[in-house]
Structure formats: C-alpha cells, structure tokens
PDB file of C-alpha atoms in Angstrom:
ATOM      1  CA  MET A   1    -112.880-182.714 -68.234  1.00 62.00           C
ATOM      2  CA  LYS A   2    -111.907-186.199 -69.368  1.00 63.00           C
ATOM      3  CA  GLN A   3    -108.730-184.787 -70.905  1.00 65.00           C
ATOM      4  CA  VAL A   4    -107.769-183.087 -67.613  1.00 58.00           C
ATOM      5  CA  TYR A   5    -108.018-186.393 -65.715  1.00 60.00           C
ATOM      6  CA  LEU A   6    -106.018-188.167 -68.377  1.00 59.00           C
ATOM      7  CA  PHE A   7    -103.369-185.440 -68.217  1.00 62.00           C
ATOM      8  CA  LEU A   8    -103.165-185.698 -64.396  1.00 57.00           C
ATOM      9  CA  VAL A   9    -102.800-189.482 -64.530  1.00 63.00           C
ATOM     10  CA  LEU A  10    -100.044-189.156 -67.118  1.00 59.00           C
ATOM     11  CA  VAL A  11     -98.159-186.524 -65.085  1.00 59.00           C
ATOM     12  CA  MET A  12     -98.411-188.554 -61.855  1.00 59.00           C
ATOM     13  CA  THR A  13     -97.220-191.698 -63.633  1.00 60.00           C
ATOM     14  CA  CYS A  14     -94.173-189.943 -65.069  1.00 57.00           C
ATOM     15  CA  TRP A  15     -93.430-188.239 -61.749  1.00 57.00           C
ATOM     16  CA  GLY A  16     -93.346-191.596 -59.918  1.00 54.00           C
ATOM     17  CA  CYS A  17     -90.926-193.106 -62.428  1.00 55.00           C
ATOM     18  CA  GLN A  18     -88.204-190.559 -61.678  1.00 57.00           C
ATOM     19  CA  ASP A  19     -87.213-192.273 -58.419  1.00 59.00           C
ATOM     20  CA  MET A  20     -86.448-195.645 -60.017  1.00 61.00           C
ATOM     21  CA  LYS A  21     -82.838-196.735 -60.368  1.00 72.00           C
ATOM     22  CA  ILE A  22     -81.712-197.521 -63.870  1.00 80.00           C
ATOM     23  CA  GLY A  23     -80.335-200.996 -64.526  1.00 88.00           C
ATOM     24  CA  TYR A  24     -80.100-204.092 -62.350  1.00 95.00           C
ATOM     25  CA  LEU A  25     -77.675-206.551 -60.770  1.00 97.00           C
ATOM     26  CA  LYS A  26     -78.388-210.171 -59.864  1.00 97.00           C
ATOM     27  CA  ALA A  27     -75.570-212.226 -58.385  1.00 97.00           C
ATOM     28  CA  ASP A  28     -77.461-214.829 -56.338  1.00 95.00           C
ATOM     29  CA  ASN A  29     -76.155-217.644 -58.553  1.00 95.00           C
ATOM     30  CA  ALA A  30     -72.620-216.270 -59.014  1.00 97.00           C
ATOM     31  CA  GLY A  31     -69.808-218.796 -58.993  1.00 97.00           C
ATOM     32  CA  TYR A  32     -66.846-220.340 -60.740  1.00 98.00           C
ATOM     33  CA  LEU A  33     -66.677-223.719 -62.398  1.00 96.00           C
ATOM     34  CA  PRO A  34     -64.346-225.175 -61.185  1.00 97.00           C
ATOM     35  CA  ASN A  35     -64.286-223.164 -57.958  1.00 97.00           C
ATOM     36  CA  GLU A  36     -60.690-223.865 -56.903  1.00 97.00           C
ATOM     37  CA  LEU A  37     -57.222-223.751 -58.414  1.00 98.00           C
ATOM     38  CA  GLU A  38     -54.090-225.621 -57.362  1.00 98.00           C
ATOM     39  CA  VAL A  39     -51.052-223.357 -57.575  1.00 98.00           C
ATOM     40  CA  LYS A  40     -47.659-225.103 -57.644  1.00 97.00           C
ATOM     41  CA  LYS A  41     -44.722-223.495 -55.851  1.00 95.00           C
ATOM     42  CA  THR A  42     -42.295-225.894 -57.559  1.00 95.00           C
ATOM     43  CA  LEU A  43     -42.919-226.308 -61.265  1.00 95.00           C
ATOM     44  CA  ASP A  44     -42.188-229.534 -63.117  1.00 95.00           C
ATOM     45  CA  PRO A  45     -39.969-228.776 -66.163  1.00 95.00           C
ATOM     46  CA  VAL A  46     -41.804-231.349 -68.301  1.00 96.00           C
ATOM     47  CA  GLU A  47     -45.389-231.112 -67.079  1.00 95.00           C
ATOM     48  CA  ASP A  48     -45.326-227.291 -66.828  1.00 96.00           C
ATOM     49  CA  ALA A  49     -43.091-226.640 -69.857  1.00 96.00           C
ATOM     50  CA  VAL A  50     -45.666-224.547 -71.736  1.00 96.00           C
ATOM     51  CA  ARG A  51     -46.514-222.468 -68.650  1.00 96.00           C
ATOM     52  CA  ILE A  52     -42.806-221.846 -67.983  1.00 96.00           C
ATOM     53  CA  ALA A  53     -42.033-220.990 -71.621  1.00 97.00           C
ATOM     54  CA  ASN A  54     -44.883-218.461 -71.738  1.00 97.00           C
ATOM     55  CA  GLU A  55     -44.395-217.260 -68.165  1.00 96.00           C
ATOM     56  CA  ALA A  56     -48.149-217.753 -67.784  1.00 97.00           C
ATOM     57  CA  PRO A  57     -49.625-216.705 -64.446  1.00 98.00           C
ATOM     58  CA  TRP A  58     -52.132-218.791 -62.503  1.00 98.00           C
ATOM     59  CA  VAL A  59     -55.535-217.668 -63.804  1.00 98.00           C
ATOM     60  CA  THR A  60     -59.092-218.518 -62.778  1.00 98.00           C
ATOM     61  CA  PRO A  61     -61.935-218.953 -65.245  1.00 98.00           C
ATOM     62  CA  LYS A  62     -64.450-216.159 -65.776  1.00 98.00           C
ATOM     63  CA  ILE A  63     -67.212-215.986 -63.161  1.00 98.00           C
ATOM     64  CA  GLN A  64     -70.632-217.309 -64.137  1.00 98.00           C
ATOM     65  CA  GLY A  65     -74.160-216.504 -62.998  1.00 97.00           C
ATOM     66  CA  VAL A  66     -73.860-212.722 -62.716  1.00 97.00           C
ATOM     67  CA  LEU A  67     -76.516-210.748 -64.562  1.00 97.00           C
ATOM     68  CA  GLY A  68     -76.609-206.984 -64.686  1.00 96.00           C
ATOM     69  CA  THR A  69     -76.340-203.763 -66.570  1.00 95.00           C
ATOM     70  CA  ALA A  70     -72.883-203.239 -68.047  1.00 94.00           C
ATOM     71  CA  PRO A  71     -70.267-202.304 -67.131  1.00 95.00           C
ATOM     72  CA  LEU A  72     -69.766-204.737 -64.259  1.00 97.00           C
ATOM     73  CA  GLN A  73     -66.740-204.143 -62.034  1.00 97.00           C
ATOM     74  CA  TYR A  74     -65.172-206.797 -59.829  1.00 98.00           C
ATOM     75  CA  GLU A  75     -62.991-206.033 -56.834  1.00 98.00           C
ATOM     76  CA  PHE A  76     -61.139-208.056 -54.250  1.00 98.00           C
ATOM     77  CA  VAL A  77     -62.698-207.698 -50.773  1.00 98.00           C
ATOM     78  CA  SER A  78     -60.945-210.178 -48.484  1.00 98.00           C
ATOM     79  CA  VAL A  79     -59.223-213.527 -48.144  1.00 98.00           C
ATOM     80  CA  LYS A  80     -59.268-216.193 -45.444  1.00 98.00           C
ATOM     81  CA  ALA A  81     -55.933-217.982 -45.196  1.00 98.00           C
ATOM     82  CA  SER A  82     -55.564-221.378 -43.524  1.00 98.00           C
ATOM     83  CA  ASP A  83     -53.193-224.342 -43.446  1.00 97.00           C
ATOM     84  CA  GLY A  84     -50.139-222.054 -43.200  1.00 97.00           C
ATOM     85  CA  GLY A  85     -51.272-219.380 -45.678  1.00 97.00           C
ATOM     86  CA  ASP A  86     -50.378-215.678 -45.427  1.00 98.00           C
ATOM     87  CA  ALA A  87     -53.412-213.420 -46.065  1.00 98.00           C
ATOM     88  CA  GLU A  88     -51.395-210.178 -46.164  1.00 98.00           C
ATOM     89  CA  LEU A  89     -49.022-211.473 -48.831  1.00 98.00           C
ATOM     90  CA  PHE A  90     -51.981-212.838 -50.819  1.00 98.00           C
ATOM     91  CA  LYS A  91     -53.554-209.346 -50.875  1.00 98.00           C
ATOM     92  CA  GLN A  92     -50.371-207.996 -52.470  1.00 98.00           C
ATOM     93  CA  GLU A  93     -50.201-210.658 -55.193  1.00 98.00           C
ATOM     94  CA  ILE A  94     -53.844-211.096 -56.280  1.00 98.00           C
ATOM     95  CA  VAL A  95     -55.077-209.231 -59.363  1.00 98.00           C
ATOM     96  CA  VAL A  96     -58.767-209.107 -60.328  1.00 98.00           C
ATOM     97  CA  ARG A  97     -59.558-208.472 -63.977  1.00 96.00           C
ATOM     98  CA  GLY A  98     -62.707-208.077 -66.053  1.00 95.00           C
ATOM     99  CA  GLY A  99     -65.283-210.819 -65.825  1.00 97.00           C
ATOM    100  CA  GLY A 100     -64.105-211.653 -62.305  1.00 98.00           C
ATOM    101  CA  VAL A 101     -60.958-213.355 -63.613  1.00 98.00           C
ATOM    102  CA  MET A 102     -58.337-213.548 -60.845  1.00 98.00           C
ATOM    103  CA  GLU A 103     -54.642-214.074 -61.322  1.00 98.00           C
ATOM    104  CA  LEU A 104     -51.580-214.914 -59.231  1.00 98.00           C
ATOM    105  CA  PRO A 105     -48.003-214.626 -60.536  1.00 98.00           C
ATOM    106  CA  LEU A 106     -46.363-217.745 -61.951  1.00 97.00           C
ATOM    107  CA  TYR A 107     -43.619-217.635 -59.335  1.00 96.00           C
ATOM    108  CA  THR A 108     -45.710-216.711 -56.305  1.00 97.00           C
ATOM    109  CA  LYS A 109     -44.116-215.838 -52.981  1.00 97.00           C
ATOM    110  CA  LEU A 110     -47.108-217.229 -51.110  1.00 98.00           C
ATOM    111  CA  PRO A 111     -46.453-219.968 -48.579  1.00 98.00           C
ATOM    112  CA  ALA A 112     -48.299-223.256 -48.997  1.00 98.00           C
ATOM    113  CA  GLY A 113     -51.843-222.969 -47.753  1.00 98.00           C
ATOM    114  CA  ARG A 114     -55.498-222.520 -48.579  1.00 98.00           C
ATOM    115  CA  TYR A 115     -56.837-219.098 -49.584  1.00 98.00           C
ATOM    116  CA  VAL A 116     -60.600-218.472 -49.795  1.00 98.00           C
ATOM    117  CA  VAL A 117     -61.493-215.250 -51.636  1.00 98.00           C
ATOM    118  CA  THR A 118     -64.458-212.893 -51.288  1.00 98.00           C
ATOM    119  CA  LEU A 119     -65.182-210.518 -54.184  1.00 98.00           C
ATOM    120  CA  ARG A 120     -67.615-207.673 -54.805  1.00 98.00           C
ATOM    121  CA  VAL A 121     -69.388-207.076 -58.106  1.00 98.00           C
ATOM    122  CA  SER A 122     -70.912-203.688 -58.810  1.00 97.00           C
ATOM    123  CA  ASN A 123     -72.297-201.472 -61.514  1.00 95.00           C
ATOM    124  CA  ASP A 124     -73.922-198.034 -61.556  1.00 92.00           C
ATOM    125  CA  GLY A 125     -76.116-197.988 -58.470  1.00 90.00           C
ATOM    126  CA  TYR A 126     -75.839-201.638 -57.385  1.00 96.00           C
ATOM    127  CA  SER A 127     -73.347-203.792 -55.505  1.00 96.00           C
ATOM    128  CA  SER A 128     -73.264-207.379 -54.296  1.00 97.00           C
ATOM    129  CA  ALA A 129     -70.752-209.280 -52.162  1.00 98.00           C
ATOM    130  CA  LEU A 130     -69.689-212.741 -53.307  1.00 98.00           C
ATOM    131  CA  PRO A 131     -68.469-214.381 -50.079  1.00 98.00           C
ATOM    132  CA  ASP A 132     -66.057-217.326 -50.238  1.00 98.00           C
ATOM    133  CA  VAL A 133     -66.514-217.536 -54.003  1.00 98.00           C
ATOM    134  CA  TYR A 134     -63.140-219.075 -54.951  1.00 98.00           C
ATOM    135  CA  THR A 135     -60.337-221.098 -53.359  1.00 98.00           C
ATOM    136  CA  PHE A 136     -56.640-221.082 -54.230  1.00 98.00           C
ATOM    137  CA  ILE A 137     -54.630-224.036 -52.913  1.00 98.00           C
ATOM    138  CA  VAL A 138     -50.898-223.311 -52.913  1.00 98.00           C
ATOM    139  CA  LYS A 139     -48.742-226.456 -52.737  1.00 96.00           C
TER     140      LYS A 139
END
C-alpha cells in the first residue's frame, strides 16, 4: 500500500511539471553604458580619420543586465524623434545586431535631432520590452 501512495505522488509531481515553461528571461536591469551616442553629420578629417578610413558605422556598446536562456533575440520596436529628428528615416537606417548592438551608417541621412529607441528582447517563450533604452544624438 505504501508503494501505491509513493507511485501516485510521483505521477502527480511529474504531471504538474509538464505545464512549466522551459528557460527564463530577466531584463529588469537592462541598459547600456554609456546610454547615448553622438553621431556627427560632418566628419572632421583629422579627428575622424580612422573612422573614415575604415568606413566604420556608428555602433553602440553591447547591452548589459539581460539574463536569460540563449538564444536571445533583440529587435527594434520604436523610436521617439525630437529636436528636428525624423523617426521614419531613422527606422530605415537602424540595424540591431546580436547582443543588442545597434548601428547607424557612417554617412547617415538623418537630420540633426534626438532619437530615443525602444527595443524588445526575447527568447523561446519569453519577451520583454526595453522602453527608451538608448539615445542617439545626431549633430
């Protein structure tokens, strides 16, 4: 009789575990350090010589503070443009790569302005919005 009870407890325990999602995602402390990038419309031939020679785009650092089951995917959600910025043009130029790294072309067509980006991070079964997580300042 003792074995029957033990068997029932074991079966009920295993049955209850089937509804649990696998993995996790925690993005409460997600952010960039630094959290803004100044993008120059007019490059200085001396100060920006290396960037010009390598045709290096404007790139953010990798995001920090995101914990979760791999693989983590990052996607652009929206942008708030102010101070003369053009949100629609920004959407066409922004590229989001692995690790939440964002990039704008070296010779951007964006007008001067401030662009505040919202991203989404997700993995299998989980998703989290990262509102106003990074600012691009085009001068």
